[in-house]
Amino acid sequence: MIFLYIVDIKHLPVSILTNHVTVCTFSVYFIRRTFAAIFIRMKRCKFTGLEDMSLKDNIRAVAVDLFSRNGIKRVSMTDIARKANVSKRTLYDFFGDKEALLIDMLQKMREPVSEYIRSLEKMPYTALEIILLLNEKMMEKPTWVCEDFFEDIKRYPNALQLMLETKKRFINKIIELLKRGEKEAVFMSNINYDIISMMAHREYSMSGASDICTKYTHEEVHNTLFFIFLRGISTCAGCEIIDGFVTKKKYKSGNIQL
């Protein structure tokens, strides 16, 4: 389940494709995980003032789980109510219909990622370090969304618009970090951002043409492409940062074989 944003590549030089297709792969992995899960499920609170909010959070978390595994079409409001242990009336009190639930879900999903990026930008990190730390955070509890979700959401125009706006915002943030990394001399200065932007607005799925994700886990595929991408656009100084990050991560996890 690897997804790329891509344009007609027949006339693009190989040197351009090597870096820029992978840039879009990297961006889309983040986007799809952003749409895949809420980072923290709030426990139900015993205090009356917060009970409705925690109940709503629980319903939202259940919807995320069901939609990400089954798509939207195959999940009914009845399924969500049953899994969340609430009545349909309670569910509809919070969300008037499935699209209202989708919109609320998508809005809540993007908040933790945006907040985490802002917190990293306040620290004395390079753009490369921010990308590394963001990837590490996103991979703590990765959840992968099935193909049907992205096809089914086209039936809900307002939710689709919100998802596309979030995608555009995220891609712009990644490009902003890459440009910042050029000034910090951790990324090379020959990246064509116009090509990246064009490629990022059309989607191409490799899953139909490759069985790579049946042979390897999504995490293995993602991390392989992610670090190939970073090394491909990094300067010598940038590669030293990557090597230090990977070494630290191996020691931290107990795997010290370098």
PDB file of N, CA, C and O in Angstrom, residues 78-142:
ATOM      1  N   THR A  78     -24.831   2.339  12.416  1.00  0.00           N
ATOM      2  CA  THR A  78     -25.190   1.295  13.377  1.00  0.00           C
ATOM      3  C   THR A  78     -23.945   0.545  13.850  1.00  0.00           C
ATOM      4  O   THR A  78     -23.803   0.239  15.034  1.00  0.00           O
ATOM      5  N   ASP A  79     -23.034   0.242  12.911  1.00  0.00           N
ATOM      6  CA  ASP A  79     -21.780  -0.435  13.260  1.00  0.00           C
ATOM      7  C   ASP A  79     -20.974   0.399  14.257  1.00  0.00           C
ATOM      8  O   ASP A  79     -20.414  -0.132  15.225  1.00  0.00           O
ATOM      9  N   ILE A  80     -20.915   1.704  13.985  1.00  0.00           N
ATOM     10  CA  ILE A  80     -20.142   2.598  14.852  1.00  0.00           C
ATOM     11  C   ILE A  80     -20.760   2.669  16.245  1.00  0.00           C
ATOM     12  O   ILE A  80     -20.060   2.587  17.258  1.00  0.00           O
ATOM     13  N   ALA A  81     -22.097   2.802  16.303  1.00  0.00           N
ATOM     14  CA  ALA A  81     -22.786   2.881  17.592  1.00  0.00           C
ATOM     15  C   ALA A  81     -22.571   1.604  18.396  1.00  0.00           C
ATOM     16  O   ALA A  81     -22.288   1.648  19.606  1.00  0.00           O
ATOM     17  N   ARG A  82     -22.676   0.462  17.712  1.00  0.00           N
ATOM     18  CA  ARG A  82     -22.510  -0.827  18.396  1.00  0.00           C
ATOM     19  C   ARG A  82     -21.093  -0.972  18.945  1.00  0.00           C
ATOM     20  O   ARG A  82     -20.893  -1.373  20.093  1.00  0.00           O
ATOM     21  N   LYS A  83     -20.099  -0.645  18.128  1.00  0.00           N
ATOM     22  CA  LYS A  83     -18.706  -0.788  18.559  1.00  0.00           C
ATOM     23  C   LYS A  83     -18.354   0.200  19.677  1.00  0.00           C
ATOM     24  O   LYS A  83     -17.539  -0.105  20.561  1.00  0.00           O
ATOM     25  N   ALA A  84     -18.987   1.369  19.654  1.00  0.00           N
ATOM     26  CA  ALA A  84     -18.715   2.392  20.665  1.00  0.00           C
ATOM     27  C   ALA A  84     -19.563   2.206  21.924  1.00  0.00           C
ATOM     28  O   ALA A  84     -19.424   2.967  22.888  1.00  0.00           O
ATOM     29  N   ASN A  85     -20.454   1.201  21.888  1.00  0.00           N
ATOM     30  CA  ASN A  85     -21.329   0.915  23.032  1.00  0.00           C
ATOM     31  C   ASN A  85     -22.230   2.107  23.379  1.00  0.00           C
ATOM     32  O   ASN A  85     -22.395   2.471  24.557  1.00  0.00           O
ATOM     33  N   VAL A  86     -22.774   2.729  22.343  1.00  0.00           N
ATOM     34  CA  VAL A  86     -23.735   3.810  22.548  1.00  0.00           C
ATOM     35  C   VAL A  86     -24.962   3.529  21.689  1.00  0.00           C
ATOM     36  O   VAL A  86     -24.907   2.737  20.739  1.00  0.00           O
ATOM     37  N   SER A  87     -26.053   4.179  21.993  1.00  0.00           N
ATOM     38  CA  SER A  87     -27.259   4.035  21.177  1.00  0.00           C
ATOM     39  C   SER A  87     -27.112   4.873  19.906  1.00  0.00           C
ATOM     40  O   SER A  87     -26.315   5.818  19.862  1.00  0.00           O
ATOM     41  N   LYS A  88     -27.886   4.523  18.887  1.00  0.00           N
ATOM     42  CA  LYS A  88     -27.854   5.306  17.654  1.00  0.00           C
ATOM     43  C   LYS A  88     -28.323   6.738  17.929  1.00  0.00           C
ATOM     44  O   LYS A  88     -27.838   7.681  17.297  1.00  0.00           O
ATOM     45  N   ARG A  89     -29.252   6.870  18.840  1.00  0.00           N
ATOM     46  CA  ARG A  89     -29.740   8.211  19.160  1.00  0.00           C
ATOM     47  C   ARG A  89     -28.612   9.069  19.722  1.00  0.00           C
ATOM     48  O   ARG A  89     -28.462  10.249  19.363  1.00  0.00           O
ATOM     49  N   THR A  90     -27.823   8.476  20.620  1.00  0.00           N
ATOM     50  CA  THR A  90     -26.685   9.210  21.170  1.00  0.00           C
ATOM     51  C   THR A  90     -25.696   9.577  20.082  1.00  0.00           C
ATOM     52  O   THR A  90     -25.167  10.698  20.046  1.00  0.00           O
ATOM     53  N   LEU A  91     -25.436   8.643  19.186  1.00  0.00           N
ATOM     54  CA  LEU A  91     -24.513   8.895  18.080  1.00  0.00           C
ATOM     55  C   LEU A  91     -24.999  10.063  17.235  1.00  0.00           C
ATOM     56  O   LEU A  91     -24.220  10.970  16.896  1.00  0.00           O
ATOM     57  N   TYR A  92     -26.278  10.064  16.889  1.00  0.00           N
ATOM     58  CA  TYR A  92     -26.818  11.125  16.043  1.00  0.00           C
ATOM     59  C   TYR A  92     -26.960  12.444  16.795  1.00  0.00           C
ATOM     60  O   TYR A  92     -27.044  13.505  16.167  1.00  0.00           O
ATOM     61  N   ASP A  93     -26.986  12.389  18.116  1.00  0.00           N
ATOM     62  CA  ASP A  93     -26.970  13.629  18.894  1.00  0.00           C
ATOM     63  C   ASP A  93     -25.652  14.365  18.690  1.00  0.00           C
ATOM     64  O   ASP A  93     -25.604  15.601  18.652  1.00  0.00           O
ATOM     65  N   PHE A  94     -24.560  13.604  18.572  1.00  0.00           N
ATOM     66  CA  PHE A  94     -23.247  14.192  18.354  1.00  0.00           C
ATOM     67  C   PHE A  94     -22.984  14.494  16.881  1.00  0.00           C
ATOM     68  O   PHE A  94     -22.406  15.529  16.542  1.00  0.00           O
ATOM     69  N   PHE A  95     -23.378  13.585  16.010  1.00  0.00           N
ATOM     70  CA  PHE A  95     -23.077  13.697  14.583  1.00  0.00           C
ATOM     71  C   PHE A  95     -24.354  13.457  13.780  1.00  0.00           C
ATOM     72  O   PHE A  95     -24.905  12.357  13.807  1.00  0.00           O
ATOM     73  N   GLY A  96     -24.781  14.487  13.059  1.00  0.00           N
ATOM     74  CA  GLY A  96     -26.041  14.400  12.325  1.00  0.00           C
ATOM     75  C   GLY A  96     -26.072  13.342  11.250  1.00  0.00           C
ATOM     76  O   GLY A  96     -27.124  12.766  10.961  1.00  0.00           O
ATOM     77  N   ASP A  97     -24.920  13.070  10.639  1.00  0.00           N
ATOM     78  CA  ASP A  97     -24.837  12.038   9.615  1.00  0.00           C
ATOM     79  C   ASP A  97     -23.387  11.591   9.488  1.00  0.00           C
ATOM     80  O   ASP A  97     -22.502  12.079  10.210  1.00  0.00           O
ATOM     81  N   LYS A  98     -23.144  10.683   8.562  1.00  0.00           N
ATOM     82  CA  LYS A  98     -21.797  10.116   8.425  1.00  0.00           C
ATOM     83  C   LYS A  98     -20.785  11.168   7.976  1.00  0.00           C
ATOM     84  O   LYS A  98     -19.630  11.170   8.421  1.00  0.00           O
ATOM     85  N   GLU A  99     -21.200  12.078   7.112  1.00  0.00           N
ATOM     86  CA  GLU A  99     -20.261  13.102   6.655  1.00  0.00           C
ATOM     87  C   GLU A  99     -19.869  14.037   7.793  1.00  0.00           C
ATOM     88  O   GLU A  99     -18.711  14.447   7.890  1.00  0.00           O
ATOM     89  N   ALA A 100     -20.823  14.364   8.664  1.00  0.00           N
ATOM     90  CA  ALA A 100     -20.500  15.204   9.822  1.00  0.00           C
ATOM     91  C   ALA A 100     -19.467  14.516  10.703  1.00  0.00           C
ATOM     92  O   ALA A 100     -18.551  15.159  11.232  1.00  0.00           O
ATOM     93  N   LEU A 101     -19.604  13.202  10.855  1.00  0.00           N
ATOM     94  CA  LEU A 101     -18.631  12.435  11.633  1.00  0.00           C
ATOM     95  C   LEU A 101     -17.276  12.437  10.944  1.00  0.00           C
ATOM     96  O   LEU A 101     -16.233  12.604  11.590  1.00  0.00           O
ATOM     97  N   LEU A 102     -17.260  12.275   9.637  1.00  0.00           N
ATOM     98  CA  LEU A 102     -16.009  12.293   8.883  1.00  0.00           C
ATOM     99  C   LEU A 102     -15.288  13.626   9.018  1.00  0.00           C
ATOM    100  O   LEU A 102     -14.073  13.672   9.239  1.00  0.00           O
ATOM    101  N   ILE A 103     -16.045  14.712   8.885  1.00  0.00           N
ATOM    102  CA  ILE A 103     -15.442  16.039   8.974  1.00  0.00           C
ATOM    103  C   ILE A 103     -14.849  16.268  10.354  1.00  0.00           C
ATOM    104  O   ILE A 103     -13.715  16.737  10.497  1.00  0.00           O
ATOM    105  N   ASP A 104     -15.599  15.925  11.386  1.00  0.00           N
ATOM    106  CA  ASP A 104     -15.098  16.070  12.752  1.00  0.00           C
ATOM    107  C   ASP A 104     -13.851  15.215  12.961  1.00  0.00           C
ATOM    108  O   ASP A 104     -12.867  15.661  13.566  1.00  0.00           O
ATOM    109  N   MET A 105     -13.870  14.011  12.440  1.00  0.00           N
ATOM    110  CA  MET A 105     -12.756  13.081  12.574  1.00  0.00           C
ATOM    111  C   MET A 105     -11.499  13.638  11.899  1.00  0.00           C
ATOM    112  O   MET A 105     -10.405  13.635  12.480  1.00  0.00           O
ATOM    113  N   LEU A 106     -11.641  14.142  10.685  1.00  0.00           N
ATOM    114  CA  LEU A 106     -10.504  14.655   9.939  1.00  0.00           C
ATOM    115  C   LEU A 106      -9.929  15.900  10.604  1.00  0.00           C
ATOM    116  O   LEU A 106      -8.705  16.089  10.630  1.00  0.00           O
ATOM    117  N   GLN A 107     -10.801  16.746  11.132  1.00  0.00           N
ATOM    118  CA  GLN A 107     -10.325  17.947  11.817  1.00  0.00           C
ATOM    119  C   GLN A 107      -9.507  17.587  13.046  1.00  0.00           C
ATOM    120  O   GLN A 107      -8.463  18.190  13.313  1.00  0.00           O
ATOM    121  N   LYS A 108      -9.963  16.606  13.801  1.00  0.00           N
ATOM    122  CA  LYS A 108      -9.253  16.192  15.011  1.00  0.00           C
ATOM    123  C   LYS A 108      -7.954  15.465  14.690  1.00  0.00           C
ATOM    124  O   LYS A 108      -6.980  15.544  15.449  1.00  0.00           O
ATOM    125  N   MET A 109      -7.927  14.759  13.572  1.00  0.00           N
ATOM    126  CA  MET A 109      -6.729  14.003  13.212  1.00  0.00           C
ATOM    127  C   MET A 109      -5.547  14.895  12.888  1.00  0.00           C
ATOM    128  O   MET A 109      -4.397  14.551  13.167  1.00  0.00           O
ATOM    129  N   ARG A 110      -5.814  16.027  12.267  1.00  0.00           N
ATOM    130  CA  ARG A 110      -4.692  16.853  11.828  1.00  0.00           C
ATOM    131  C   ARG A 110      -4.123  17.717  12.949  1.00  0.00           C
ATOM    132  O   ARG A 110      -3.000  18.211  12.847  1.00  0.00           O
ATOM    133  N   GLU A 111      -4.879  17.905  14.016  1.00  0.00           N
ATOM    134  CA  GLU A 111      -4.435  18.786  15.092  1.00  0.00           C
ATOM    135  C   GLU A 111      -3.157  18.315  15.782  1.00  0.00           C
ATOM    136  O   GLU A 111      -2.228  19.113  15.965  1.00  0.00           O
ATOM    137  N   PRO A 112      -3.046  17.023  16.199  1.00  0.00           N
ATOM    138  CA  PRO A 112      -1.818  16.604  16.899  1.00  0.00           C
ATOM    139  C   PRO A 112      -0.564  16.752  16.049  1.00  0.00           C
ATOM    140  O   PRO A 112       0.494  17.131  16.566  1.00  0.00           O
ATOM    141  N   VAL A 113      -0.668  16.458  14.753  1.00  0.00           N
ATOM    142  CA  VAL A 113       0.497  16.566  13.873  1.00  0.00           C
ATOM    143  C   VAL A 113       0.924  18.021  13.737  1.00  0.00           C
ATOM    144  O   VAL A 113       2.107  18.358  13.851  1.00  0.00           O
ATOM    145  N   SER A 114      -0.040  18.900  13.510  1.00  0.00           N
ATOM    146  CA  SER A 114       0.274  20.324  13.374  1.00  0.00           C
ATOM    147  C   SER A 114       0.890  20.876  14.655  1.00  0.00           C
ATOM    148  O   SER A 114       1.869  21.631  14.612  1.00  0.00           O
ATOM    149  N   GLU A 115       0.335  20.485  15.781  1.00  0.00           N
ATOM    150  CA  GLU A 115       0.855  20.952  17.065  1.00  0.00           C
ATOM    151  C   GLU A 115       2.275  20.441  17.305  1.00  0.00           C
ATOM    152  O   GLU A 115       3.140  21.167  17.826  1.00  0.00           O
ATOM    153  N   TYR A 116       2.529  19.195  16.921  1.00  0.00           N
ATOM    154  CA  TYR A 116       3.862  18.629  17.130  1.00  0.00           C
ATOM    155  C   TYR A 116       4.894  19.325  16.251  1.00  0.00           C
ATOM    156  O   TYR A 116       6.004  19.627  16.706  1.00  0.00           O
ATOM    157  N   ILE A 117       4.529  19.617  15.016  1.00  0.00           N
ATOM    158  CA  ILE A 117       5.446  20.326  14.123  1.00  0.00           C
ATOM    159  C   ILE A 117       5.767  21.711  14.690  1.00  0.00           C
ATOM    160  O   ILE A 117       6.921  22.142  14.702  1.00  0.00           O
ATOM    161  N   ARG A 118       4.735  22.408  15.158  1.00  0.00           N
ATOM    162  CA  ARG A 118       4.957  23.745  15.734  1.00  0.00           C
ATOM    163  C   ARG A 118       5.878  23.671  16.953  1.00  0.00           C
ATOM    164  O   ARG A 118       6.734  24.541  17.143  1.00  0.00           O
ATOM    165  N   SER A 119       5.718  22.642  17.772  1.00  0.00           N
ATOM    166  CA  SER A 119       6.577  22.501  18.955  1.00  0.00           C
ATOM    167  C   SER A 119       8.026  22.240  18.552  1.00  0.00           C
ATOM    168  O   SER A 119       8.954  22.756  19.189  1.00  0.00           O
ATOM    169  N   LEU A 120       8.225  21.468  17.494  1.00  0.00           N
ATOM    170  CA  LEU A 120       9.580  21.198  17.015  1.00  0.00           C
ATOM    171  C   LEU A 120      10.230  22.454  16.438  1.00  0.00           C
ATOM    172  O   LEU A 120      11.431  22.678  16.610  1.00  0.00           O
ATOM    173  N   GLU A 121       9.422  23.271  15.767  1.00  0.00           N
ATOM    174  CA  GLU A 121       9.961  24.486  15.138  1.00  0.00           C
ATOM    175  C   GLU A 121      10.382  25.522  16.174  1.00  0.00           C
ATOM    176  O   GLU A 121      11.148  26.440  15.849  1.00  0.00           O
ATOM    177  N   LYS A 122       9.910  25.385  17.392  1.00  0.00           N
ATOM    178  CA  LYS A 122      10.319  26.303  18.459  1.00  0.00           C
ATOM    179  C   LYS A 122      11.656  25.906  19.070  1.00  0.00           C
ATOM    180  O   LYS A 122      12.259  26.678  19.816  1.00  0.00           O
ATOM    181  N   MET A 123      12.095  24.694  18.755  1.00  0.00           N
ATOM    182  CA  MET A 123      13.350  24.190  19.295  1.00  0.00           C
ATOM    183  C   MET A 123      14.497  24.482  18.322  1.00  0.00           C
ATOM    184  O   MET A 123      14.271  24.737  17.138  1.00  0.00           O
ATOM    185  N   PRO A 124      15.748  24.432  18.804  1.00  0.00           N
ATOM    186  CA  PRO A 124      16.901  24.736  17.933  1.00  0.00           C
ATOM    187  C   PRO A 124      17.281  23.557  17.029  1.00  0.00           C
ATOM    188  O   PRO A 124      18.441  23.125  17.007  1.00  0.00           O
ATOM    189  N   TYR A 125      16.312  23.036  16.296  1.00  0.00           N
ATOM    190  CA  TYR A 125      16.563  21.930  15.383  1.00  0.00           C
ATOM    191  C   TYR A 125      16.712  22.431  13.961  1.00  0.00           C
ATOM    192  O   TYR A 125      16.114  23.440  13.573  1.00  0.00           O
ATOM    193  N   THR A 126      17.486  21.712  13.172  1.00  0.00           N
ATOM    194  CA  THR A 126      17.507  21.978  11.738  1.00  0.00           C
ATOM    195  C   THR A 126      16.243  21.398  11.122  1.00  0.00           C
ATOM    196  O   THR A 126      15.530  20.594  11.744  1.00  0.00           O
ATOM    197  N   ALA A 127      15.964  21.786   9.891  1.00  0.00           N
ATOM    198  CA  ALA A 127      14.797  21.250   9.191  1.00  0.00           C
ATOM    199  C   ALA A 127      14.893  19.734   9.054  1.00  0.00           C
ATOM    200  O   ALA A 127      13.890  19.019   9.168  1.00  0.00           O
ATOM    201  N   LEU A 128      16.092  19.242   8.822  1.00  0.00           N
ATOM    202  CA  LEU A 128      16.301  17.798   8.699  1.00  0.00           C
ATOM    203  C   LEU A 128      15.967  17.086  10.005  1.00  0.00           C
ATOM    204  O   LEU A 128      15.316  16.025  10.005  1.00  0.00           O
ATOM    205  N   GLU A 129      16.390  17.645  11.121  1.00  0.00           N
ATOM    206  CA  GLU A 129      16.092  17.034  12.416  1.00  0.00           C
ATOM    207  C   GLU A 129      14.594  17.043  12.702  1.00  0.00           C
ATOM    208  O   GLU A 129      14.051  16.095  13.278  1.00  0.00           O
ATOM    209  N   ILE A 130      13.909  18.104  12.285  1.00  0.00           N
ATOM    210  CA  ILE A 130      12.459  18.169  12.462  1.00  0.00           C
ATOM    211  C   ILE A 130      11.783  17.051  11.677  1.00  0.00           C
ATOM    212  O   ILE A 130      10.889  16.364  12.186  1.00  0.00           O
ATOM    213  N   ILE A 131      12.221  16.839  10.444  1.00  0.00           N
ATOM    214  CA  ILE A 131      11.648  15.771   9.618  1.00  0.00           C
ATOM    215  C   ILE A 131      11.917  14.405  10.238  1.00  0.00           C
ATOM    216  O   ILE A 131      11.038  13.537  10.275  1.00  0.00           O
ATOM    217  N   LEU A 132      13.122  14.197  10.733  1.00  0.00           N
ATOM    218  CA  LEU A 132      13.468  12.924  11.374  1.00  0.00           C
ATOM    219  C   LEU A 132      12.613  12.673  12.617  1.00  0.00           C
ATOM    220  O   LEU A 132      12.087  11.571  12.813  1.00  0.00           O
ATOM    221  N   LEU A 133      12.462  13.694  13.445  1.00  0.00           N
ATOM    222  CA  LEU A 133      11.685  13.552  14.672  1.00  0.00           C
ATOM    223  C   LEU A 133      10.200  13.386  14.376  1.00  0.00           C
ATOM    224  O   LEU A 133       9.494  12.642  15.062  1.00  0.00           O
ATOM    225  N   LEU A 134       9.729  14.071  13.341  1.00  0.00           N
ATOM    226  CA  LEU A 134       8.328  13.927  12.950  1.00  0.00           C
ATOM    227  C   LEU A 134       8.049  12.516  12.465  1.00  0.00           C
ATOM    228  O   LEU A 134       7.041  11.896  12.838  1.00  0.00           O
ATOM    229  N   ASN A 135       8.953  11.987  11.671  1.00  0.00           N
ATOM    230  CA  ASN A 135       8.790  10.614  11.199  1.00  0.00           C
ATOM    231  C   ASN A 135       8.810   9.630  12.364  1.00  0.00           C
ATOM    232  O   ASN A 135       8.003   8.695  12.419  1.00  0.00           O
ATOM    233  N   GLU A 136       9.714   9.841  13.304  1.00  0.00           N
ATOM    234  CA  GLU A 136       9.798   8.962  14.469  1.00  0.00           C
ATOM    235  C   GLU A 136       8.494   8.993  15.261  1.00  0.00           C
ATOM    236  O   GLU A 136       7.998   7.946  15.696  1.00  0.00           O
ATOM    237  N   LYS A 137       7.924  10.180  15.432  1.00  0.00           N
ATOM    238  CA  LYS A 137       6.670  10.317  16.167  1.00  0.00           C
ATOM    239  C   LYS A 137       5.536   9.607  15.438  1.00  0.00           C
ATOM    240  O   LYS A 137       4.732   8.893  16.048  1.00  0.00           O
ATOM    241  N   MET A 138       5.471   9.788  14.134  1.00  0.00           N
ATOM    242  CA  MET A 138       4.398   9.200  13.343  1.00  0.00           C
ATOM    243  C   MET A 138       4.482   7.678  13.323  1.00  0.00           C
ATOM    244  O   MET A 138       3.482   6.989  13.179  1.00  0.00           O
ATOM    245  N   MET A 139       5.695   7.151  13.467  1.00  0.00           N
ATOM    246  CA  MET A 139       5.877   5.704  13.402  1.00  0.00           C
ATOM    247  C   MET A 139       5.745   5.020  14.761  1.00  0.00           C
ATOM    248  O   MET A 139       5.906   3.814  14.865  1.00  0.00           O
ATOM    249  N   GLU A 140       5.465   5.785  15.809  1.00  0.00           N
ATOM    250  CA  GLU A 140       5.299   5.170  17.131  1.00  0.00           C
ATOM    251  C   GLU A 140       4.106   4.224  17.149  1.00  0.00           C
ATOM    252  O   GLU A 140       4.167   3.123  17.691  1.00  0.00           O
ATOM    253  N   LYS A 141       2.998   4.676  16.581  1.00  0.00           N
ATOM    254  CA  LYS A 141       1.784   3.855  16.515  1.00  0.00           C
ATOM    255  C   LYS A 141       1.179   3.977  15.116  1.00  0.00           C
ATOM    256  O   LYS A 141       0.107   4.554  14.944  1.00  0.00           O
ATOM    257  N   PRO A 142       1.874   3.454  14.115  1.00  0.00           N
ATOM    258  CA  PRO A 142       1.377   3.609  12.742  1.00  0.00           C
ATOM    259  C   PRO A 142       0.124   2.791  12.488  1.00  0.00           C
ATOM    260  O   PRO A 142      -0.004   1.666  12.949  1.00  0.00           O
TER     261      PRO A 142
END
